[in-house]
Short mmCIF file of C-alpha atoms and ligand atoms in Angstrom, two decimals:
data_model
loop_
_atom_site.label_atom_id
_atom_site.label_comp_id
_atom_site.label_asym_id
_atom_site.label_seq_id
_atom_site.Cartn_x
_atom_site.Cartn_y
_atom_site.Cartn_z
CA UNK A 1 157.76 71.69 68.10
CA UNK A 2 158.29 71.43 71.68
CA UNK A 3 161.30 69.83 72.93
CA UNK A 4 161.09 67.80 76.02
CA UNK A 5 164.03 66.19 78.14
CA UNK A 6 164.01 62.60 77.10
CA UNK A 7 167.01 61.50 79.80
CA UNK A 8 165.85 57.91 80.21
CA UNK A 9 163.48 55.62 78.78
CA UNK A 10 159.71 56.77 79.97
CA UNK A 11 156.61 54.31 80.80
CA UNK A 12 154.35 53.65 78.27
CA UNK A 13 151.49 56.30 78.96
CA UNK A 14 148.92 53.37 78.01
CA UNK A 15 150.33 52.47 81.23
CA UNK A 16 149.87 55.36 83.08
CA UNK A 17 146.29 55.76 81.82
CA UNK A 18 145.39 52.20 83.00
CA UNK A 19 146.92 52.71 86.59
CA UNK A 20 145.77 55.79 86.82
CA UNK A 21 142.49 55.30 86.01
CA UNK A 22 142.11 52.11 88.52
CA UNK A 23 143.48 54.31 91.15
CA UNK A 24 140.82 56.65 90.64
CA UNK A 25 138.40 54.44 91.06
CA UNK A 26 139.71 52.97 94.21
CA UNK A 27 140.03 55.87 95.91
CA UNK A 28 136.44 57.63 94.82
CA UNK A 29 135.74 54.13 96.49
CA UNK A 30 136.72 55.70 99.48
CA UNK A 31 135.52 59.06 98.73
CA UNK A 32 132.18 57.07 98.40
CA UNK A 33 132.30 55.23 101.24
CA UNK A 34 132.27 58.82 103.43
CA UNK A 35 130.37 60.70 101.38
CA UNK A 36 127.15 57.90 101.28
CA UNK A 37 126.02 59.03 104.89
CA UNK A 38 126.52 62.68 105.03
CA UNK A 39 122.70 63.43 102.26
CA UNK A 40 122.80 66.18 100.69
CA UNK A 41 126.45 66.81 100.90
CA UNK A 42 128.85 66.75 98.27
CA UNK A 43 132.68 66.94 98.19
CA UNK A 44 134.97 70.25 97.86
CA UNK A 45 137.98 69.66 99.00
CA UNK A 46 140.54 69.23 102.31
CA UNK A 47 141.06 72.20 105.23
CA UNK A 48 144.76 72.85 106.66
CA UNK A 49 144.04 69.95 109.19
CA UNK A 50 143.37 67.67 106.04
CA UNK A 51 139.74 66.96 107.00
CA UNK A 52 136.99 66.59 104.41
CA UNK A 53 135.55 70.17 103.50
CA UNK A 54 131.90 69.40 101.74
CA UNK A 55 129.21 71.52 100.22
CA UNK A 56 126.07 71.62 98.98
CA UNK A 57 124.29 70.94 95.98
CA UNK A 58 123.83 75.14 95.09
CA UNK A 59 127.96 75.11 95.19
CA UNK A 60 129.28 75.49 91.85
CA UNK A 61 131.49 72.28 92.12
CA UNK A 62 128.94 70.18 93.06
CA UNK A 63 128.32 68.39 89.34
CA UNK A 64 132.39 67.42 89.49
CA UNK A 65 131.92 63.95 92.20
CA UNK A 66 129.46 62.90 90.69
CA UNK A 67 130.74 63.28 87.03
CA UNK A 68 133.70 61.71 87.91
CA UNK A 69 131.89 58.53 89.34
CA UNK A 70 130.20 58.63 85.92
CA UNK A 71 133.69 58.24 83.93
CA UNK A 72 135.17 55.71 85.91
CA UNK A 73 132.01 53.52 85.51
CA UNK A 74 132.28 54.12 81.99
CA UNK A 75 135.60 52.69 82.62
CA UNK A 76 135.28 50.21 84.97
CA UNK A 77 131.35 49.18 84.06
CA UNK A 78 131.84 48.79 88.06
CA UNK A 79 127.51 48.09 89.41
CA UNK A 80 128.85 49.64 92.76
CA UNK A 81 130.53 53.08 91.09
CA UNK A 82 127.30 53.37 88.77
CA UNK A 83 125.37 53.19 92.69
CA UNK A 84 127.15 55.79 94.01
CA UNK A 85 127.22 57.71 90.13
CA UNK A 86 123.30 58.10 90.65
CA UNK A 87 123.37 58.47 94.52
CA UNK A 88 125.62 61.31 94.30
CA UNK A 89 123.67 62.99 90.85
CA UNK A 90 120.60 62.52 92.84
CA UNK A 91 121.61 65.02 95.19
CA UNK A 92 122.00 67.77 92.50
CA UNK A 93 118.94 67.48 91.20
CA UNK A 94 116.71 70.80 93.29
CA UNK A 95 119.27 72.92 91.19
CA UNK A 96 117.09 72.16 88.15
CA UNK A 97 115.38 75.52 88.53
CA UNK A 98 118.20 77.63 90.13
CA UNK A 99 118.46 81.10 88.22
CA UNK A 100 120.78 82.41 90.42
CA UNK A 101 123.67 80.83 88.98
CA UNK A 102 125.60 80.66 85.96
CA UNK A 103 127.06 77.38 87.20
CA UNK A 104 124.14 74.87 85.44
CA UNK A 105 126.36 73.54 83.41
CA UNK A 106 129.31 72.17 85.51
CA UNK A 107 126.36 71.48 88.35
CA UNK A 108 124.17 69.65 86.08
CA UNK A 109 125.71 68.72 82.74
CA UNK A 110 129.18 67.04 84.61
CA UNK A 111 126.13 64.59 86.66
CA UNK A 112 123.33 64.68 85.15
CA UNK A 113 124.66 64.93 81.57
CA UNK A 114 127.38 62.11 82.01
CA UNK A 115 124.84 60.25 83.52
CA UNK A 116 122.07 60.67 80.43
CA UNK A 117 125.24 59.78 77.98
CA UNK A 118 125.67 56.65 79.78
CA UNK A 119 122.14 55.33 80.88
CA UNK A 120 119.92 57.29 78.52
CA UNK A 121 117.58 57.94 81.54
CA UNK A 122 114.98 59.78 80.66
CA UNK A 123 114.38 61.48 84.02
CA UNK A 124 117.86 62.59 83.85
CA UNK A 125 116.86 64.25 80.27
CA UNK A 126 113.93 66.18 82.08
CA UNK A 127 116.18 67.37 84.52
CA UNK A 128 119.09 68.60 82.28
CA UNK A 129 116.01 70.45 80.13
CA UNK A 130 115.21 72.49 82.93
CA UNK A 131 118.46 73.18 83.89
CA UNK A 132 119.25 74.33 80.41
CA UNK A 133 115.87 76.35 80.70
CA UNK A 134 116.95 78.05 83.91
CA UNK A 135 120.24 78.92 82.37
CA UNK A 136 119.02 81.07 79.75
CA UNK A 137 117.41 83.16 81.51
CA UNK A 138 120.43 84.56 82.83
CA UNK A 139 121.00 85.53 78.86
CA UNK A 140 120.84 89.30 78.30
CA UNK A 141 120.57 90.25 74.69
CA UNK A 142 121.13 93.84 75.10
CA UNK A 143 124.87 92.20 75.72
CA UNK A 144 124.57 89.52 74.22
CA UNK A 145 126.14 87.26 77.12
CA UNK A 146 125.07 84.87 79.75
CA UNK A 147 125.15 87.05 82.98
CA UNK A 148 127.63 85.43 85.67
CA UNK A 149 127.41 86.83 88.63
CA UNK A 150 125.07 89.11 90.45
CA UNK A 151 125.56 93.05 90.52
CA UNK A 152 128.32 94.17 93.04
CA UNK A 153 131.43 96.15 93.23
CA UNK A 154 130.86 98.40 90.45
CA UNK A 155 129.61 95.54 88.01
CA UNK A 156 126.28 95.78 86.37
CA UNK A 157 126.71 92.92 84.91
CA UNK A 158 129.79 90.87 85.30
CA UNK A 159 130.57 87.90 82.67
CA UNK A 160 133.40 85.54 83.65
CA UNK A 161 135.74 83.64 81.01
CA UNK A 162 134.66 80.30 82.43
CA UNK A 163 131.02 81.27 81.56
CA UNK A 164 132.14 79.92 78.33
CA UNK A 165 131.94 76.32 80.08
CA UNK A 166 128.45 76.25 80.45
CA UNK A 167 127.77 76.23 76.33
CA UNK A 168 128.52 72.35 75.77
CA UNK A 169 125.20 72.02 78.14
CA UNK A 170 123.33 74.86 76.23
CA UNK A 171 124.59 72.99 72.98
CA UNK A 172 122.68 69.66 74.28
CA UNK A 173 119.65 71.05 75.18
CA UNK A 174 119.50 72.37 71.70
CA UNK A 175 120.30 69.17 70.24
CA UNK A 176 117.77 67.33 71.80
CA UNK A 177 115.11 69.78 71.75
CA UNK A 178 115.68 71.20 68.91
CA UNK A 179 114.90 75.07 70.23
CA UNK A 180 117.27 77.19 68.11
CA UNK A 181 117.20 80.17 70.93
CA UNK A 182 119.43 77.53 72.72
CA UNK A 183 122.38 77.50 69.48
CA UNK A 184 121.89 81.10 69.09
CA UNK A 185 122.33 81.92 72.46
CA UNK A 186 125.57 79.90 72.61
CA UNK A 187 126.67 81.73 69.15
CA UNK A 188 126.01 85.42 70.72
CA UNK A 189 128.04 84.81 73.98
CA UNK A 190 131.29 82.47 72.21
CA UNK A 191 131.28 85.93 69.81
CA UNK A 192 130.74 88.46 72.40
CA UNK A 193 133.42 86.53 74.83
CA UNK A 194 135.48 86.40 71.90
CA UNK A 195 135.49 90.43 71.18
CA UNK A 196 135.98 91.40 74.86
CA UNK A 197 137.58 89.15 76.90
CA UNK A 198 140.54 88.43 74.59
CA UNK A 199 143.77 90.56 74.67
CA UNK A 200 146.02 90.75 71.30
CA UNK A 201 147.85 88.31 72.63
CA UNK A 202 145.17 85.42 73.26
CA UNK A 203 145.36 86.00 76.97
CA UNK A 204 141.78 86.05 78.42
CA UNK A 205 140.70 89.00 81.24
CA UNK A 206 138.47 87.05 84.14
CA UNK A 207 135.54 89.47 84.19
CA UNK A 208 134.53 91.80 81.87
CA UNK A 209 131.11 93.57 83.29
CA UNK A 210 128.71 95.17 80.85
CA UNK A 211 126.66 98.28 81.27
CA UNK A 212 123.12 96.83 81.23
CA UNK A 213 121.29 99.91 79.41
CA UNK A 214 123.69 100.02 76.72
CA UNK A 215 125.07 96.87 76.46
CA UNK A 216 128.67 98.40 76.17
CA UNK A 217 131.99 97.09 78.10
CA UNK A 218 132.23 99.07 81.22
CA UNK A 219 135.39 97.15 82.91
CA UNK A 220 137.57 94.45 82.23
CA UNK A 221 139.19 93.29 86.02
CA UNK A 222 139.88 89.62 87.88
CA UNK A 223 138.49 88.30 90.99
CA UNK A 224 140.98 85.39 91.04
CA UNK A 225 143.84 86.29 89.38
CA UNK A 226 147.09 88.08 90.73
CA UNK A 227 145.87 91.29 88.85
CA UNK A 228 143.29 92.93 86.26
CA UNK A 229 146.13 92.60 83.47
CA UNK A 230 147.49 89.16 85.01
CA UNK A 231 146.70 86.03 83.41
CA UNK A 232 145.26 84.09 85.39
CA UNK A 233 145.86 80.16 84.36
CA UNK A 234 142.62 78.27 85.17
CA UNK A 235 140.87 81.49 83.27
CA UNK A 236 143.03 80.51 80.28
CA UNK A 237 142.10 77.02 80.20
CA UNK A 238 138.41 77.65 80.79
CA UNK A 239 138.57 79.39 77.33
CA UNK A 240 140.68 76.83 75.68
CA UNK A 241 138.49 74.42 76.82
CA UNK A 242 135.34 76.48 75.93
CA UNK A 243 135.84 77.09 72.08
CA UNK A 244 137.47 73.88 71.66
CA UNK A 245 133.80 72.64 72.00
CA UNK A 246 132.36 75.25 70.59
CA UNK A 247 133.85 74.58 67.65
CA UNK A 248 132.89 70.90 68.10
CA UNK A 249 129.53 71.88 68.17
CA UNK A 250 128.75 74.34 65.56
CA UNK A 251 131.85 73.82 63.26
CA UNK A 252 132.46 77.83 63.42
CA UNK A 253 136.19 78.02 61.73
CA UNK A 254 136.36 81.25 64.18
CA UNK A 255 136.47 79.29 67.54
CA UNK A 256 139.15 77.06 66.34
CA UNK A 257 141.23 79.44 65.69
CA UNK A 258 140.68 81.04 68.71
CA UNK A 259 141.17 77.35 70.64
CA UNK A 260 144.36 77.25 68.66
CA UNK A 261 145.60 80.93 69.52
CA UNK A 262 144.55 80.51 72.97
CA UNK A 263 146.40 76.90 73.37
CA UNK A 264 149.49 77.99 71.93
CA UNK A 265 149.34 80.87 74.02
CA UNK A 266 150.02 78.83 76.97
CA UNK A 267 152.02 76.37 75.45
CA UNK A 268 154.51 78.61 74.54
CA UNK A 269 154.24 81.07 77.53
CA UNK A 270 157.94 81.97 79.20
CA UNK A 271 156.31 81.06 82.43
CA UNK A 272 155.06 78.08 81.55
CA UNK A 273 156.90 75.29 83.99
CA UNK A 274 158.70 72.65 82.05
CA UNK A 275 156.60 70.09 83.65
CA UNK A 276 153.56 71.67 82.38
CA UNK A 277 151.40 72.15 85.18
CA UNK A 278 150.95 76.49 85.06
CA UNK A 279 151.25 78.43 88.38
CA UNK A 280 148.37 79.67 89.74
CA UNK A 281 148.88 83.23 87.02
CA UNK A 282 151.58 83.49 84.41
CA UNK A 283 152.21 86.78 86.04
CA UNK A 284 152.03 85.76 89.81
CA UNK A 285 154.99 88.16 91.27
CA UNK A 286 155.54 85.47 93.58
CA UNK A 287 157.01 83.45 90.39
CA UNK A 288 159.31 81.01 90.36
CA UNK A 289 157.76 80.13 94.16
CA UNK A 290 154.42 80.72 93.11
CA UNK A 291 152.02 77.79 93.82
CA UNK A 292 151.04 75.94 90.65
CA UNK A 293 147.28 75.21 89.87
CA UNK A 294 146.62 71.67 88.97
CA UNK A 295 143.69 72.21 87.92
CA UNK A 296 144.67 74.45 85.36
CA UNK A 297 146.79 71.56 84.04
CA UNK A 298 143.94 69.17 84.17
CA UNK A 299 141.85 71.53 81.94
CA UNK A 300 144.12 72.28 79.37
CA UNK A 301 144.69 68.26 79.18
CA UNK A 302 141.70 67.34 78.46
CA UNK A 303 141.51 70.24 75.95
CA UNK A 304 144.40 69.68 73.98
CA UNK A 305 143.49 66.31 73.67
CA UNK A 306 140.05 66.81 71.91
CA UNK A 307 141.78 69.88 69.76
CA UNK A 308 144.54 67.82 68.78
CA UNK A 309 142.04 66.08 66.65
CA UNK A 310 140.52 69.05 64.90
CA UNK A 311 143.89 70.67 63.83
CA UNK A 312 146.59 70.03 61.03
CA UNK A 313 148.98 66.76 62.20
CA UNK A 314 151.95 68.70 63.74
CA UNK A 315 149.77 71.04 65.60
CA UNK A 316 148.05 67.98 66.77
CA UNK A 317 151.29 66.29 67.18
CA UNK A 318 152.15 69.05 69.68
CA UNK A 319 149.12 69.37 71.30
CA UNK A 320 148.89 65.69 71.87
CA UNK A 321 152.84 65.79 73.17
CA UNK A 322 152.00 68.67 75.77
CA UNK A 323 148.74 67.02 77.12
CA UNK A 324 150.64 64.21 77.45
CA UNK A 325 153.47 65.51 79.16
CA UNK A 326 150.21 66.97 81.48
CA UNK A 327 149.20 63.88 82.37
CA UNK A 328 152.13 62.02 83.55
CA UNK A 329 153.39 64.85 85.74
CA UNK A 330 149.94 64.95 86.93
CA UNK A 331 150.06 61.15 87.74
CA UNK A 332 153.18 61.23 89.24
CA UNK A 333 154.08 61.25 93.05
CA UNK A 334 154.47 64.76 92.93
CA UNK A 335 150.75 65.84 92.00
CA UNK A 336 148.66 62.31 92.95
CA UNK A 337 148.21 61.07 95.96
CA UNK A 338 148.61 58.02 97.87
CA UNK A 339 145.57 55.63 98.23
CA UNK A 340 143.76 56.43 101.49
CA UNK A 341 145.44 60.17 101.78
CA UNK A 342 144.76 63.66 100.59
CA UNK A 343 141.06 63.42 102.13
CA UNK A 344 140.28 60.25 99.55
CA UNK A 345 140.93 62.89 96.60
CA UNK A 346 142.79 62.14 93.39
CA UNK A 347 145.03 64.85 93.22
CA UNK A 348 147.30 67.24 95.38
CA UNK A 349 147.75 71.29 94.61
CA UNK A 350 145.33 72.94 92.85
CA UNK A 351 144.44 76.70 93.85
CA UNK A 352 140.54 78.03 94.19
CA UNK A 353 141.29 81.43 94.96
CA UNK A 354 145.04 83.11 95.44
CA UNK A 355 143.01 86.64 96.52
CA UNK A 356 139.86 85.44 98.20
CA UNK A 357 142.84 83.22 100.17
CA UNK A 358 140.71 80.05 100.14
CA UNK A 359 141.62 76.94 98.73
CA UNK A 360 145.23 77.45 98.29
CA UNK A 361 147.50 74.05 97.35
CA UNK A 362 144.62 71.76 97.69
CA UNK A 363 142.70 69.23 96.62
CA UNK A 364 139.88 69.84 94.61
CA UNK A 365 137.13 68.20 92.81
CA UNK A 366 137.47 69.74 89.41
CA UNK A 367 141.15 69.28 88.97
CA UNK A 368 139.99 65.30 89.34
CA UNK A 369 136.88 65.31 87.26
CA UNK A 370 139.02 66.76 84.28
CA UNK A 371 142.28 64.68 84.99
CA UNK A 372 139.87 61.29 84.96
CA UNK A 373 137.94 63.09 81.62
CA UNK A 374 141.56 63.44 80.24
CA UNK A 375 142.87 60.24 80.74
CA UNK A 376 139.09 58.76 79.46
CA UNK A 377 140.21 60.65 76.21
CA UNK A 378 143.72 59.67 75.66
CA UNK A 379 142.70 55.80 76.48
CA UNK A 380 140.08 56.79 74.15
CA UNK A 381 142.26 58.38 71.19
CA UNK A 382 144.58 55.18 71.68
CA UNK A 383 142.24 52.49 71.58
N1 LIG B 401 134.44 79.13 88.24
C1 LIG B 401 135.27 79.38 89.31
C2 LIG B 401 136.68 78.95 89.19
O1 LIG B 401 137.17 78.51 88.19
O2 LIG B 401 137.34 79.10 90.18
#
């Protein structure tokens, strides 16, 4: 069980959750507000002047605004936050066919899939179904994986720990369509991901590339993390996150238990910060300095909240107690921001890429879709 300092009394975390979540809202307000009259443009995050860094729709973040205007409607039923909601999803929609990226799922499933959940528009369901479409076709069954990248460095054919992200969309296309090619492509990669991306320890490698003839590992290396044997947080929580709903989907014993390995992997990690938000890798050198990733945080949040309902009640217990612990440090001064500041975004320090040295200790629009998806879930568990 984990102990936490409990020097004086704490808020209620319905409390937190409530304010939290009406924050958000007023400041995507904002966020709207800019955002209505730059089409085509979505937002990414803040540069070192603290000016509004956008992108398009073929950027791999571009599904998080616009999924995050879909929660807080859900949570607000607010007409004017449902506007923007479909405004904002609108201008994802040319990705439909895009085979050039693995990123369908957080592009399209994050708008267009919160969108469907909430409306049950059936343009929205024509979309997603090509998406889904174009996403398999960057399956290669030799492997057995969804390919992530293109070929470069010495790669053939590099697959990427948060490719596991991209199954909850696979999963819906086969639930509504009923093509089984969609479950069994989801089965191959979880089990693939599962045999080569995993150390003994639960730890997760970022890439592993395949040899495309014979469908064997070639290399196991990072692009973002601090080394090829680091462990490199947001990695981590990509994979928690991933076979938490994979196991959600198909039931599949295996993926719980890896979920479960996986979470108390980082739960228990020596260089885990008390407050629970991981730096940037568990093995950054720069450590105890090293920036923290608050994105990373948000994640695992939202992760251990939906696994804390599949497991026994004192793994739940803890898993529930650390997400928890998550959220209000995340919702504190130290990691939100001010209304009006931090370029209209929710939160303050998350890390893109330590190595590629872009988007260090800023905001960014993932750590706020899956801080607003975690707090949607706790309100959710306690109602
Ligand atoms: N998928 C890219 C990242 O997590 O940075």
């Amino acid at each position: 069980m984990i102990a936490f300092p409990s020097c004086r009394k704490q808020e209620p975390i319905e409390k937190i959750i409530d304010e939290s979540l009406a924050f958000s809202v007023k400041q995507y307000t904002l966020m709207t507000e800019v955002m209505k009259d730059m089409p085509d443009l979505l937002p990414r995050t803040i540069d070192s002047a603290g000016a509004l860094v956008t992108a398009g729709s073929g950027w791999w973040t571009s599904g998080f605004f616009p999924g995050s205007l879909w929660y807080l409607y859900e949570y607000s039923n607010d007409e004017k936050i449902k506007d923007a909601a479909m405004l904002m999803t609108s201008r994802i929609e040319k990705e439909k066919d895009n085979t050039g990226t693995h990123d369908l799922g957080f592009m399209l499933y994050n708008s267009f899939g919160n969108g469907f959940r909430l409306t049950g528009n059936e343009s929205y369901e024509e979309i997603l179904l090509a998406g889904a479409k174009a996403l398999s076709t960057r399956y290669r069954p030799v492997i057995g994986c969804i390919q992530s990248w293109g070929t470069s460095r010495n790669w053939q054919c590099p697959v990427i720990i948060d490719n596991m992200m991209n199954l909850e969309f696979l999963m819906w296309a086969f639930s509504i369509s009923g093509d089984s090619s969609y479950y069994k492509i989801c089965v191959s990669h979880a089990d693939t991901t599962l045999k080569n991306h995993f150390r003994s320890d639960y730890s997760s490698y970022h890439v592993v590339s395949y040899d495309t003839i014979t469908g064997k590992v070639q290399v196991k290396q990072t692009a973002q993390g601090a080394a090829d044997e680091s462990v490199w947080s947001r990695g981590q929580a990509w994979g928690l996150y991933g076979y938490t709903v994979m196991y959600r989907e198909t039931g599949l014993d295996r993926y719980l238990n890896q979920a479960v390995h996986i979470a108390d992997f980082m739960i228990s990690h020596p260089n885990m910060p008390e407050d629970m938000i991981p730096y940037w890798d568990f093995n950054a050198p720069e450590i105890p300095d090293a920036k923290r990733d608050a994105s990373a945080g948000a994640i695992m949040a939202s992760a251990l909240i939906e696994l804390s309902r599949m497991t026994d009640t004192v793994s739940g217990r803890k898993y529930l107690q650390v997400a928890e612990k998550q959220l209000r440090t995340l919702a504190s001064s130290a990691y939100r921001a001010e209304y009006g500041e931090n370029g209209n975004f929710i939160l303050k320090h998350s890390v893109g890429s330590i190595p590629g040295k872009s988007e260090v200790d800023v905001p960014l629009t993932y750590a706020d879709y899956y801080f607003i998806e975690a707090l949607g879930r706790y309100r959710n568990l306690l109602n």
